[in-house]
XYZ file of C-alpha atoms in Angstrom:
523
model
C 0.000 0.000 0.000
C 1.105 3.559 -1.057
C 1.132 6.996 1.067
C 1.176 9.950 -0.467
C 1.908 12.824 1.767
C 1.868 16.552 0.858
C 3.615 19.404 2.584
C 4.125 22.748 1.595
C 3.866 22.051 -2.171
C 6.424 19.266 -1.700
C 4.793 15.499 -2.089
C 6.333 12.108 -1.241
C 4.966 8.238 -1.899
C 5.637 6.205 1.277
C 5.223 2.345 0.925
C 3.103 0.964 4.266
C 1.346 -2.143 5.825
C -2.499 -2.323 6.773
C -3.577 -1.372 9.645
C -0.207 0.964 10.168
C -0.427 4.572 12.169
C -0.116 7.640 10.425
C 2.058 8.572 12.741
C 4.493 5.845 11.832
C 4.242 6.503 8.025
C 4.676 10.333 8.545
C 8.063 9.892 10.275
C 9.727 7.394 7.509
C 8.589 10.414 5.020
C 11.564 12.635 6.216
C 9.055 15.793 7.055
C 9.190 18.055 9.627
C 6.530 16.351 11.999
C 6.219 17.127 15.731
C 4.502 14.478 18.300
C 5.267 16.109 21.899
C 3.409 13.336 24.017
C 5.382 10.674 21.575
C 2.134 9.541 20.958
C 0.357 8.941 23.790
C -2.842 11.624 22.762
C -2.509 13.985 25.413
C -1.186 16.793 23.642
C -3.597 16.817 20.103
C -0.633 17.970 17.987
C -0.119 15.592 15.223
C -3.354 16.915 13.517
C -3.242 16.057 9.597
C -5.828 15.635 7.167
C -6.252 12.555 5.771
C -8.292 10.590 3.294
C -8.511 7.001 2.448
C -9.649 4.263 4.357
C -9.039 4.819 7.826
C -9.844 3.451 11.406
C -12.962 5.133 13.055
C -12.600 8.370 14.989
C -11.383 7.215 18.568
C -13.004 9.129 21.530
C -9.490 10.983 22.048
C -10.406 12.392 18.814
C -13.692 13.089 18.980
C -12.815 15.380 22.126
C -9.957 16.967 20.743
C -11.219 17.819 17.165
C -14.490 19.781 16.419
C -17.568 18.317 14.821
C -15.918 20.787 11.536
C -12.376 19.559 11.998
C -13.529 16.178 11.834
C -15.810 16.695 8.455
C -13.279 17.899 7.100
C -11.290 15.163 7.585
C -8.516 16.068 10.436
C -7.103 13.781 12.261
C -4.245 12.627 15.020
C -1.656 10.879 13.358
C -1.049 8.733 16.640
C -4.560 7.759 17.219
C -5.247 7.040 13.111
C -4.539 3.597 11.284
C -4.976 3.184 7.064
C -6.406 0.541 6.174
C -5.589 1.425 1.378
C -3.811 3.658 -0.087
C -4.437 7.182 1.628
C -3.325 10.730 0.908
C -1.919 12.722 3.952
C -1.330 16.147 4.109
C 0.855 18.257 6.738
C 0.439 21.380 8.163
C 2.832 24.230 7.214
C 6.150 24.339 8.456
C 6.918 27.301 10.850
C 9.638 29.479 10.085
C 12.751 28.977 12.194
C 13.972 32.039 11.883
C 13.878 32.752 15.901
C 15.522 29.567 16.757
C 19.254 30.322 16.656
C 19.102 31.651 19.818
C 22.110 34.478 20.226
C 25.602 33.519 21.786
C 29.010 35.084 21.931
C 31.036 35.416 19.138
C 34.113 36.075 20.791
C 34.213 33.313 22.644
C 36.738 31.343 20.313
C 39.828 30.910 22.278
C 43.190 32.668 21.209
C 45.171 29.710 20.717
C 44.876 28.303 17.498
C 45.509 24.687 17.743
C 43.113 23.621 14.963
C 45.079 24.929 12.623
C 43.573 26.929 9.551
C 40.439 25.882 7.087
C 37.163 25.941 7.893
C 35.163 24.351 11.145
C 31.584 23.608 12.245
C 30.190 24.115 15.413
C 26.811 23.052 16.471
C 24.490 22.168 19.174
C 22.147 19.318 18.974
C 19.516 20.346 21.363
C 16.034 18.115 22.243
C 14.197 20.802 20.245
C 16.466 22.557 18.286
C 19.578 21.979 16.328
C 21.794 25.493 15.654
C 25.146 25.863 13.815
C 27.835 28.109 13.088
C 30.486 27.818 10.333
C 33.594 29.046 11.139
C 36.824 30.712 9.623
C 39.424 29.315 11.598
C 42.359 31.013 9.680
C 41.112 34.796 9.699
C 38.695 33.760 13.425
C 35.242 34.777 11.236
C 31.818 33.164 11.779
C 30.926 32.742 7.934
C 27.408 31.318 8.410
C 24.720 30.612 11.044
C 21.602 28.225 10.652
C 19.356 26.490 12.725
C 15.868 24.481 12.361
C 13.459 22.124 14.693
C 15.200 18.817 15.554
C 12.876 16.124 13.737
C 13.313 13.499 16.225
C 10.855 15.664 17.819
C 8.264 13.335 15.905
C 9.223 10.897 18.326
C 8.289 12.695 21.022
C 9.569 15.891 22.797
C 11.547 15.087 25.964
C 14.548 12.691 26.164
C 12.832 9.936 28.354
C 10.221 9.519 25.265
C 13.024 9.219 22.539
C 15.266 6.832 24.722
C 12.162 4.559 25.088
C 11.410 5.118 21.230
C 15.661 3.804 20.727
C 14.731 0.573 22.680
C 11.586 -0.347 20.750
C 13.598 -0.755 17.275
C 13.393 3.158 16.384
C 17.316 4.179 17.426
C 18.165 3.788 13.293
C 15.355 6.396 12.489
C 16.830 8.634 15.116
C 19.537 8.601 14.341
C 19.418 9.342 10.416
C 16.806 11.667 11.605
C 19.550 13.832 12.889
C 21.988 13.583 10.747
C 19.957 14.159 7.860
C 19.167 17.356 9.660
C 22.830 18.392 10.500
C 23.816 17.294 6.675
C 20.900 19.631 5.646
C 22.507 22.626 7.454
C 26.087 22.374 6.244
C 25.116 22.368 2.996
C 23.068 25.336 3.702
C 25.645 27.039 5.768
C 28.806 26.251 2.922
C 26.503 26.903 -0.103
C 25.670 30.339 1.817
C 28.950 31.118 2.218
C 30.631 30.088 -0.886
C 32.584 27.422 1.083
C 32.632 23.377 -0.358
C 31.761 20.878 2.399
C 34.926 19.019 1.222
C 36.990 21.864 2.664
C 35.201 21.738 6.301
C 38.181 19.231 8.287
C 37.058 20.257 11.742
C 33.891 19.778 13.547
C 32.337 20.228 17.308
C 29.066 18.650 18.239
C 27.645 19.289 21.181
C 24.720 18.203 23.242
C 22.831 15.920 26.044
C 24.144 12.937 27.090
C 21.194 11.052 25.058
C 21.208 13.336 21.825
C 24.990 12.158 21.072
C 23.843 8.296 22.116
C 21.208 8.730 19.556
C 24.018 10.743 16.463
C 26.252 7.846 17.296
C 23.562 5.439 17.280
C 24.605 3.855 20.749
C 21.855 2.159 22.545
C 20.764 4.362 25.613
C 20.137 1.303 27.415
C 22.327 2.681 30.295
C 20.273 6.009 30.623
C 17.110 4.077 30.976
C 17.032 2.517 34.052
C 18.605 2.760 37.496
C 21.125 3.305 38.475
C 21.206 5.636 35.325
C 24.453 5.735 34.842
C 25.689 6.237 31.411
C 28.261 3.768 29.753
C 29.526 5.937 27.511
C 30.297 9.925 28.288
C 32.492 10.808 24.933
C 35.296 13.367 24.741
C 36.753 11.705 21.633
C 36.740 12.489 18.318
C 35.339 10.493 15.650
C 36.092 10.309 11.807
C 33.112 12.604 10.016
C 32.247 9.783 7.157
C 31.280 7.568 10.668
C 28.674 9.655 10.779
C 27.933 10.229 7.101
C 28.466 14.120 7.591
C 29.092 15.987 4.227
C 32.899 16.814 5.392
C 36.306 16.494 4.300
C 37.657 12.866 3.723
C 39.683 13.017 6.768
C 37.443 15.427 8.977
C 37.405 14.805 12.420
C 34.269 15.218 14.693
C 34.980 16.139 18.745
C 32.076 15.085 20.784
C 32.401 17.052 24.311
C 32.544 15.202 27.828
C 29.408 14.792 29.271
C 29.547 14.994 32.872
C 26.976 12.026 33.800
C 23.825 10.552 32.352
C 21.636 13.437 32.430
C 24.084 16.079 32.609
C 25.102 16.216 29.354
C 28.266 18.002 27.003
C 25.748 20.540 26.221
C 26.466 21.526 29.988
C 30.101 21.171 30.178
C 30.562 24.080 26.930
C 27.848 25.983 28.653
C 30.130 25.674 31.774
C 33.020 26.770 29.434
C 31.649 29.566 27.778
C 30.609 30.915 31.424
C 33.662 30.886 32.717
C 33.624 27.756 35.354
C 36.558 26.365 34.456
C 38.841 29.771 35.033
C 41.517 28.870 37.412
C 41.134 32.422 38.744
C 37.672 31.796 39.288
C 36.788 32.242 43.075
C 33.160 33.344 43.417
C 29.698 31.336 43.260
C 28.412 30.915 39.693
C 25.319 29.328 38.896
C 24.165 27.961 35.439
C 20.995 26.564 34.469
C 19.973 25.705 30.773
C 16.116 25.838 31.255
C 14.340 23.705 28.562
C 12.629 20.573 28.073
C 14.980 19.266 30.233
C 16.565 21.679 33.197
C 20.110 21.225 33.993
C 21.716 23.059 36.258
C 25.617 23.944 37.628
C 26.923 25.767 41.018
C 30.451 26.276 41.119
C 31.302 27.046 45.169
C 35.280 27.096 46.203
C 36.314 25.939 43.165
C 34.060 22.921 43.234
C 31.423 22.181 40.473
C 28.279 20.306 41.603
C 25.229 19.448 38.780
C 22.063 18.239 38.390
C 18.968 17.695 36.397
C 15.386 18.037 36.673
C 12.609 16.885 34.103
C 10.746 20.071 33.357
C 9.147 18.850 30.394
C 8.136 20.386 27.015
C 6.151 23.089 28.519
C 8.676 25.840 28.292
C 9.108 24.883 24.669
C 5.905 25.347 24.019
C 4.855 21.838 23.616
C 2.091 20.072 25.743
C 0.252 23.754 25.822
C -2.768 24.103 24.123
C -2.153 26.970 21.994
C 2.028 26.130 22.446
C 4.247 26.734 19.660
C 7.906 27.575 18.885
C 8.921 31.371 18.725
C 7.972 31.874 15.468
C 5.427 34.700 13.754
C 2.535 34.757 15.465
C 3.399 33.577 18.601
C 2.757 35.599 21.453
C 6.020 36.068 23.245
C 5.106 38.569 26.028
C 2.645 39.927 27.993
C 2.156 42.780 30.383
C -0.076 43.621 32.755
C -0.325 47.222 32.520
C -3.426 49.681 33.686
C -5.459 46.744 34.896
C -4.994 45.118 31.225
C -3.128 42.518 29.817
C -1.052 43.752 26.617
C -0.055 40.481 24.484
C 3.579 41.127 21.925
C 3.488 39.251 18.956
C 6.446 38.288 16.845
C 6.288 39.276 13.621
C 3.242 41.342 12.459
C 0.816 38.614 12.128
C -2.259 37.882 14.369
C -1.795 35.724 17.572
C -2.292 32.251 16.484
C -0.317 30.712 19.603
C 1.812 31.557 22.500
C 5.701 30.551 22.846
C 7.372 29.947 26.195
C 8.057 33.554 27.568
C 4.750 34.521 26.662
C 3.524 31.665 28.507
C 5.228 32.610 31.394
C 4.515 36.329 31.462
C 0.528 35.599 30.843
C 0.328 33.182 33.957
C 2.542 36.020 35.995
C -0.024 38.798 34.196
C -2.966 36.059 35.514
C -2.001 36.401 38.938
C -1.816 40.069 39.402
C -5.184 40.169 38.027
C -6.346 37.583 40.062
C -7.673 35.176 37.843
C -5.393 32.080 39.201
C -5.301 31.663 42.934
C -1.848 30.566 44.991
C -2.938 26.764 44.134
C -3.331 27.693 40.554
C -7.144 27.171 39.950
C -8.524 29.337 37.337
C -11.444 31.204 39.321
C -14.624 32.094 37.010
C -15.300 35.320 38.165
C -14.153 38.591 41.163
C -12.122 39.555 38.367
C -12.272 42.113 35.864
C -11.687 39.485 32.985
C -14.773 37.017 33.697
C -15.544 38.114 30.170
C -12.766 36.249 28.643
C -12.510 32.703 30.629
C -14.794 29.996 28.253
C -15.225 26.479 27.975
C -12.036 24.928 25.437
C -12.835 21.416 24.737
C -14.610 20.769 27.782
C -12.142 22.460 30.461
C -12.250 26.281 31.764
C -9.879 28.340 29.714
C -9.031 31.904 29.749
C -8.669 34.158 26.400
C -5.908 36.482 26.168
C -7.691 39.689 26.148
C -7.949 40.671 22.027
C -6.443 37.138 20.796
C -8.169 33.908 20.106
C -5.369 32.547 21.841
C -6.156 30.733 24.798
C -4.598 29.099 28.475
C -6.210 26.537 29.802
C -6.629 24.976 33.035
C -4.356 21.829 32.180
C -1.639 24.575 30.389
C -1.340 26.681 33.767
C -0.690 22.732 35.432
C 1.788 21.529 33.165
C 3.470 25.284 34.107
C 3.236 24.318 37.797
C 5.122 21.204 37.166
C 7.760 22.317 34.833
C 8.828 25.717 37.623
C 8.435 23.578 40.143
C 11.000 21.160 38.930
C 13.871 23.824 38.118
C 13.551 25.805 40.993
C 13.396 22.935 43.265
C 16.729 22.039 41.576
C 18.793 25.105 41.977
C 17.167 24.530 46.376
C 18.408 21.473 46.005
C 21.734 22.206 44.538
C 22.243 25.472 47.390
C 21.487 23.338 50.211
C 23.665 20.509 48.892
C 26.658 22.540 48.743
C 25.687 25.209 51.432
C 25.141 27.767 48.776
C 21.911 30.627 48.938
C 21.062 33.245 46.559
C 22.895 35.723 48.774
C 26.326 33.941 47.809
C 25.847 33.615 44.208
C 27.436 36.199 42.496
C 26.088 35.365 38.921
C 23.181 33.676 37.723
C 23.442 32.539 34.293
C 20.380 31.976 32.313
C 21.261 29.461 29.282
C 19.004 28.694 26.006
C 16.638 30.236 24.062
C 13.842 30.100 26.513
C 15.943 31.959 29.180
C 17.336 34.779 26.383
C 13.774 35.763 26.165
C 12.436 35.055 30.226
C 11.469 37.996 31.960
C 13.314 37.401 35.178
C 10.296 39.520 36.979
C 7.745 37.146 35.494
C 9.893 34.102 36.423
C 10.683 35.317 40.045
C 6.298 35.884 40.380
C 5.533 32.843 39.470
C 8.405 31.001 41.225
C 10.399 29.632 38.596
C 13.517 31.208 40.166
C 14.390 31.465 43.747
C 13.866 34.798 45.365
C 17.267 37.002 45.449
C 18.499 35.386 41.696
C 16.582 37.661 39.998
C 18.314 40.890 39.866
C 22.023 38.456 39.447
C 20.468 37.229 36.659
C 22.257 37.173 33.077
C 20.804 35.551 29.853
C 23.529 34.097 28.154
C 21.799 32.238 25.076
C 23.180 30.226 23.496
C 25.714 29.440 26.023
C 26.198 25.679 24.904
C 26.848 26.755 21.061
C 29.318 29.451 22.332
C 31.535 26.657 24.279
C 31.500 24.507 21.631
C 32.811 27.458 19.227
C 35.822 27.601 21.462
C 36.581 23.994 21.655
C 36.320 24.235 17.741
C 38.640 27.430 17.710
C 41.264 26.042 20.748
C 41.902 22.426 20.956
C 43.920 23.181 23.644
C 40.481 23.741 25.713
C 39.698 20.065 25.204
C 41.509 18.174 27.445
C 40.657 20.818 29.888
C 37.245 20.493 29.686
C 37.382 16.744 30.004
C 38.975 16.926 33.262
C 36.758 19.582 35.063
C 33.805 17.446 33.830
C 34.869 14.476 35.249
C 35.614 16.325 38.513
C 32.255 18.019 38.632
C 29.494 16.104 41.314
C 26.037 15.148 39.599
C 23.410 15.524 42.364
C 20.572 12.719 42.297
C 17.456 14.440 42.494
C 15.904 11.357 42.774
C 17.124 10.050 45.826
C 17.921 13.394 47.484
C 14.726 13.835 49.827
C 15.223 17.324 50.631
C 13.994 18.031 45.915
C 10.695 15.951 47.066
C 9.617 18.357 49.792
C 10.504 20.977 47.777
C 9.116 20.354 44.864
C 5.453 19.594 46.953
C 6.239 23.291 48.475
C 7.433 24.956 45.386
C 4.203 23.784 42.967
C 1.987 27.103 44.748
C 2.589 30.342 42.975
């Protein structure tokens, strides 16, 4: 039986079995497809319309899709089975063109043992993959490119992709992302008038389960107790291993990681923020606040880690009107006058809300009062009763002047996911007898945290009281160490060494992150 499946003008013939998902078809096809709940139908996102012979609508569907949606023929990929041949189509691709989130440029070290000719630097993040091409001769970034990482159609946190690896997916994964990393050298050289063939140098970067899944490693060892990882790189490996469009004899470094959920995207952040300075003697703190929240304290010259499952929510994914920060998204609000004032990127209408906006509407919702301490969304004593409705059967509350919408279950997933990172950096001060009094810096990694409104996060209680106003977004921070492991190889060895000297914290079994995390889930 034969697929065919349309996006954006572009169509493709996938060969199937009866009685196969959509889902499973749509992520052989090579599109950009995104599945945050890996499937599960919570999160409604893999809508497509399809046409063929098909299973019946399941009840999941029936209360996620309108009685028009449905006529129409939209459906969830993860909840749909074909039965003949069927035609699929996709829904647009956003534009990326927020993505590469910003990071420092001179952060290439002076020492030039790479040598001259060209380099790539890049950052393989759960949701988003960003690059740099580098001049290593004349020390110029040349390009910059970045785009959604399509493993994301096999759900969006680690923990979903892992579990994907061990049910027979890990070869789809991994040519997933390396299709995706091919795709932006070639864009990157052809931009800049380079030939792949002439790249000999390359630093990837990222969690401890992204580079399991580009070196298609079984994460066995990161899925179950005592989670510790069998494999935690700082080695080079020969580019045509991973079927990169390189030189013949380009090299690949893969950073340390520093443990199983700590990954190398950590240790460059670390770099890039100066951790690993011998003349270092203050209290830093680092945390890369994403799908999934790591964090670093450096006290007395000691480096102690940790990680905390905050889930998709900051990404945008799992909320009902989520999305990436793209055009259209609402990326901030203020509450101003008595009124909530939504910012829109680009000058389109609202059709969703990003992370930042997310968090600024729920701080915005409680100094109007329309969410209590617990977080219940209270129908009326408020000046906005007009705009809370009924969303697929649960309370929601319109953003004044946008069809865009925050429901109930969006303001619990928030709970959760600032629960879990500020009940990691507690849990990382008490560990090492740190506060927010002693930190000197508070460094804010990723593109969610280049765009958080430290007020907004303090309200709502993502960050600790007192880290506020010692806060500094750093973007990127991740892309920027890897840029400097590209530019000094010198740094390498170096940044092995602190890694395996820094402490991971287990949440887990720490009990002190359990009572906090109860306390910390009120706003």
């Amino acid at each position: 039986m034969k697929a065919l499946i349309v996006c954006g003008g572009i169509s493709r013939e996938i060969e199937f079995s009866g009685g196969e998902l959509l889902a499973g078809i749509i992520q052989r096809s090579g599109f950009e497809f995104s599945m945050p709940c890996a499937g599960k139908g919570h999160c409604g996102k893999c809508r497509v319309t399809a046409s063929g012979e098909l299973s019946a609508h399941s009840d999941i569907e029936k209360l996620m899709l309108t009685d028009a949606q449905l006529a129409q023929g939209m459906r969830l990929a993860c909840m749909t089975k074909a039965f003949s041949d069927v035609t699929i189509t996709l829904p647009e691709p956003e534009t990326e063109k927020y993505i590469l989130s910003s990071f420092d440029e001179k952060a290439v070290g002076s020492c030039d043992c790479a040598g001259e000719g060209f380099g790539i630097a890049a950052d393989v993040g759960t949701t988003t993959v960003a690059a740099v091409l580098y001049d290593l001769k004349n020390k110029k970034i040349l390009a910059t490119s970045s785009r959604k990482n399509p493993q994301s159609a096999y759900g969006a946190d680690v923990v979903s992709r892992v579990s994907k690896a061990l049910e027979g997916k890990l070869g789809e994964l991994q040519s997933g992302i390396i299709a995706c990393l091919s795709d932006i050298i070639t864009e990157m050289c052809s931009s800049a008038g380079v030939r792949c063939r002439e790249v000999e140098n390359a630093v990837i970067t990222g969690n401890t389960a992204m580079l399991y899944l580009l070196c298609g490693e079984s994460p066995s060892s990161l899925a179950a107790a005592p989670f510790r990882a069998d494999d935690l790189f700082g080695r080079s490996v020969d580019a045509s291993a991973l079927s990169l469009p390189l030189a013949q004899n380009a090299r690949v470094y893969l950073p340390r990681c520093v443990s199983a959920y700590v990954g190398a995207d950590i240790t460059c952040a670390m770099l890039a923020c100066g951790f690993f300075e011998k003349e270092q003697a203050g209290s830093l703190l680092l945390a890369d606040i994403g799908t999934n929240g790591e964090i670093a304290l450096l006290k007395n010259g000691k480096t102690v880690c940790c990680s905390t499952a905050a889930g998709p929510a900051f990404e945008g994914a799992g909320i009902r009107f989520g999305m990436n920060a793209n055009d259209g998204a609402i990326a901030a609000v203020r509450f101003l006058g008595g009124d909530l004032l939504s910012v829109v990127l680009g000058e389109k209408e609202a059709c969703g809300i990003c992370g930042s906006g997310l968090i600024d509407a729920i701080s915005g919702m409680l100094c109007g009062e329309i969410i209590d301490e617990t977080g219940f969304l209270l129908p009326c004593g408020h000046a906005f009763e007009d705009d809370i409705r009924e969303l697929d059967g649960e309370d929601a509350f319109f953003l004044p002047r946008t069809g865009v919408a925050v429901t109930q279950r969006d303001i619990r997933a928030v709970q959760l996911a600032k629960s879990a990172i500020c009940s990691g950096i507690l849990s990382l001060f008490k560990y090492a007898a740190s506060d927010a009094e002693s930190t000197d810096t508070f460094f804010i990694a990723g593109g969610f945290g280049n765009s958080l409104n430290t007020a907004s996060a303090r309200r709502i209680g993502l960050i600790p009281e007192g880290l506020a106003r010692k806060a500094c977004a750093v973007g990127n921070a991740a892309l920027s160490g890897a840029l400097m492991l590209l530019g000094d190889t010198c740094l390498r060895k170096k940044c092995e060494d602190c890694a395996d000297a820094a402490e991971t914290l287990e949440l887990s079994s720490y009990p002190f992150f359990g009572e906090a995390y109860i306390d910390n889930m009120m706003f």
